[in-house]
Each structure stands twice: as structure tokens, then as C-alpha cells.
Amino acid sequence: MKEKLNDASCIRWGIIGCGNVTEQKSGPAYQKVQGSKLMAVMRRDEAKAKDYAKRHGVPKYYTNADNLIHDVDVDAVYIATPWEWHHPMAIAAMKQGKHVGTEVPAALTVEDIWDLVNTSERTERQCMIMENVCYRRDVMAVLNMVRQGLFGE
């Protein structure tokens, strides 16, 4: 049976920029979380893209972001490229009907952030910033100390 987003059973992800940040953090998570499957990855270096796909059990790999964005078996795109590509790739993915998660920063200017917001509303696609630093143990410990007033006001 083919998994589809619209039956709410599975979100099929594609990763654009499958470098170090995706090796341990996000890539494996998309395979382990119930209702999520990593379907495709993209990296400009074909040998590295193919190796990543093989090691992580990903069915497809690409060397061109547009090919991944246009893949009908991908419902959502996680963008883990260098910063300057987050905004244009997120816009392209939403216009193609994909939901988007992007590493920080999502864009480099306020105007580009508003462009993301407006495109998300216009296309009815979600655009999320995938930031988890605030949940790290060390950050949570400091936050608790601040809340306890240990550093003053």
C-alpha cells in the first residue's frame, strides 16, 4: 500500500542538504518517528548523496534540489543547506505544494521572512523553523536557574 500524506498515516520527507547536521539529528529521526518516513535526500555530490541514502535506508537520492522538490513521493522538505539557500528553497518547495522545515535562520532579511509567511499562507503549506537548541539539557538547566533568580533580574 502506498503511504500518502492526506490519509494522515505518514509524512514522507525529503532532505535538501544531507550533510553533518542531518547525520545524527534529523535524518535518523525521520525514520524512527511513527508517521514519518524519509523518502529522498539531495546533495550536490552524487557519491555522498548515494552513500547517505544507502547508510540511512533512504529509497531515493538526488543531486539537484528541484528534482527532490518535484518528487511526488515527497510531502514535506527539510532544508539543511547553507543559510543563503534556506529562503529560496523553502519558497520553491511551498509553491510546489510541499510543507517545509528549515534549519536556522529561515531567511537572512526581515523581507524574506515575510515572504516565507506570505507564501505559506498563499499556498496553505506549513513553513517551520527546525530549532531544538532550546530543549537541550544544558540550555534547560540555565533557563531553570534564570527562573529561580540565581542571576538576578
Short mmCIF file of C-alpha atoms in Angstrom, two decimals:
data_model
loop_
_atom_site.label_atom_id
_atom_site.label_comp_id
_atom_site.label_asym_id
_atom_site.label_seq_id
_atom_site.Cartn_x
_atom_site.Cartn_y
_atom_site.Cartn_z
CA MET A 1 0.00 0.00 0.00
CA LYS A 2 1.38 3.42 -0.93
CA GLU A 3 1.72 5.81 2.00
CA LYS A 4 0.05 9.20 1.49
CA LEU A 5 0.05 12.43 3.47
CA ASN A 6 -3.67 13.00 3.00
CA ASP A 7 -4.62 9.79 4.82
CA ALA A 8 -2.75 11.15 7.89
CA SER A 9 -0.80 7.91 8.28
CA CYS A 10 2.61 9.09 7.11
CA ILE A 11 4.50 12.23 6.20
CA ARG A 12 7.06 11.43 3.53
CA TRP A 13 10.11 13.67 3.95
CA GLY A 14 12.86 14.77 1.65
CA ILE A 15 16.07 16.38 2.89
CA ILE A 16 17.87 19.03 0.86
CA GLY A 17 21.46 19.27 2.04
CA CYS A 18 22.18 15.95 3.77
CA GLY A 19 25.41 16.96 5.45
CA ASN A 20 26.64 16.69 9.03
CA VAL A 21 23.60 18.28 10.70
CA THR A 22 21.38 15.51 9.31
CA GLU A 23 23.65 12.56 10.09
CA GLN A 24 22.64 12.13 13.73
CA LYS A 25 19.96 14.72 14.45
CA SER A 26 17.26 14.87 11.82
CA GLY A 27 17.95 12.17 9.25
CA PRO A 28 17.59 9.19 11.58
CA ALA A 29 14.67 10.84 13.39
CA TYR A 30 12.56 10.94 10.23
CA GLN A 31 12.97 7.16 10.00
CA LYS A 32 12.23 6.47 13.69
CA VAL A 33 9.21 8.66 14.39
CA GLN A 34 5.88 6.96 13.86
CA GLY A 35 4.02 8.50 10.93
CA SER A 36 7.21 9.77 9.31
CA LYS A 37 9.39 8.32 6.58
CA LEU A 38 12.50 9.68 4.89
CA MET A 39 11.89 9.13 1.17
CA ALA A 40 14.61 11.15 -0.56
CA VAL A 41 17.79 13.11 0.07
CA MET A 42 19.65 15.65 -2.01
CA ARG A 43 23.32 16.53 -2.02
CA ARG A 44 25.28 18.08 -4.89
CA ASP A 45 27.99 15.41 -4.65
CA GLU A 46 26.42 12.27 -6.14
CA ALA A 47 28.74 9.82 -4.39
CA LYS A 48 27.97 11.42 -1.00
CA ALA A 49 24.23 11.53 -1.72
CA LYS A 50 24.20 7.88 -2.73
CA ASP A 51 26.26 6.89 0.32
CA TYR A 52 23.95 8.81 2.67
CA ALA A 53 20.87 7.19 1.15
CA LYS A 54 22.38 3.72 1.41
CA ARG A 55 23.55 4.12 5.03
CA HIS A 56 20.20 5.54 6.18
CA GLY A 57 17.91 3.28 4.15
CA VAL A 58 16.53 6.11 2.00
CA PRO A 59 14.93 4.93 -1.26
CA LYS A 60 15.89 7.94 -3.45
CA TYR A 61 18.73 10.41 -3.76
CA TYR A 62 19.22 13.45 -5.94
CA THR A 63 21.97 15.90 -6.84
CA ASN A 64 19.53 18.67 -7.75
CA ALA A 65 17.13 20.29 -5.28
CA ASP A 66 14.45 20.91 -7.91
CA ASN A 67 14.23 17.18 -8.62
CA LEU A 68 13.58 16.44 -4.94
CA ILE A 69 11.08 19.31 -4.65
CA HIS A 70 9.15 17.93 -7.65
CA ASP A 71 9.17 14.33 -6.38
CA VAL A 72 5.54 13.23 -5.99
CA ASP A 73 6.55 10.79 -3.25
CA VAL A 74 7.74 13.65 -1.00
CA ASP A 75 5.16 15.55 1.09
CA ALA A 76 7.50 17.75 3.13
CA VAL A 77 11.02 19.08 2.69
CA TYR A 78 13.62 19.66 5.38
CA ILE A 79 16.21 22.23 4.28
CA ALA A 80 19.65 21.84 5.85
CA THR A 81 21.73 23.75 3.33
CA PRO A 82 23.98 26.76 3.92
CA TRP A 83 21.96 29.74 5.17
CA GLU A 84 21.62 31.67 1.95
CA TRP A 85 19.64 28.81 0.37
CA HIS A 86 17.01 28.36 3.12
CA HIS A 87 14.65 31.06 1.90
CA PRO A 88 14.70 30.38 -1.88
CA MET A 89 14.39 26.62 -1.42
CA ALA A 90 11.56 26.99 1.10
CA ILE A 91 9.67 29.24 -1.31
CA ALA A 92 10.19 26.80 -4.20
CA ALA A 93 9.05 23.84 -2.09
CA MET A 94 5.89 25.56 -0.82
CA LYS A 95 5.00 26.66 -4.35
CA GLN A 96 5.32 23.00 -5.37
CA GLY A 97 2.85 22.03 -2.63
CA LYS A 98 5.35 20.78 -0.04
CA HIS A 99 5.39 21.59 3.64
CA VAL A 100 8.76 22.94 4.77
CA GLY A 101 11.06 22.67 7.75
CA THR A 102 14.24 24.68 7.61
CA GLU A 103 17.32 25.00 9.74
CA VAL A 104 18.01 28.38 11.30
CA PRO A 105 17.98 31.03 10.09
CA ALA A 106 14.98 30.58 7.81
CA ALA A 107 15.97 33.75 5.97
CA LEU A 108 18.58 36.48 6.12
CA THR A 109 16.31 39.55 5.97
CA VAL A 110 13.02 40.62 7.51
CA GLU A 111 11.59 40.98 3.99
CA ASP A 112 12.44 37.36 3.22
CA ILE A 113 10.82 36.19 6.47
CA TRP A 114 7.62 37.98 5.45
CA ASP A 115 7.95 36.37 2.02
CA LEU A 116 8.01 32.96 3.75
CA VAL A 117 4.98 33.85 5.87
CA ASN A 118 3.01 35.16 2.89
CA THR A 119 3.93 32.20 0.69
CA SER A 120 2.92 29.81 3.46
CA GLU A 121 -0.46 31.49 3.76
CA ARG A 122 -0.98 31.72 0.00
CA THR A 123 -0.04 28.09 -0.67
CA GLU A 124 -1.60 26.75 2.55
CA ARG A 125 1.67 24.95 3.30
CA GLN A 126 3.35 24.92 6.70
CA CYS A 127 6.78 26.52 6.99
CA MET A 128 8.57 25.68 10.24
CA ILE A 129 11.95 26.58 11.67
CA MET A 130 13.53 23.37 12.94
CA GLU A 131 15.23 24.63 16.08
CA ASN A 132 15.81 22.32 19.01
CA VAL A 133 18.58 24.08 20.91
CA CYS A 134 16.08 25.38 23.45
CA TYR A 135 15.39 21.79 24.58
CA ARG A 136 18.98 20.76 25.22
CA ARG A 137 19.71 19.78 28.81
CA ASP A 138 22.33 22.48 29.32
CA VAL A 139 20.05 25.21 27.94
CA MET A 140 17.14 23.97 30.06
CA ALA A 141 19.37 23.97 33.16
CA VAL A 142 20.38 27.60 32.57
CA LEU A 143 16.74 28.54 31.91
CA ASN A 144 15.73 26.98 35.23
CA MET A 145 18.48 28.92 37.02
CA VAL A 146 17.23 32.15 35.44
CA ARG A 147 13.67 31.36 36.52
CA GLN A 148 14.90 30.71 40.06
CA GLY A 149 16.51 34.17 40.12
CA LEU A 150 20.03 32.84 40.56
CA PHE A 151 21.43 35.50 38.22
CA GLY A 152 19.36 38.45 39.47
CA GLU A 153 16.78 40.26 37.41
#
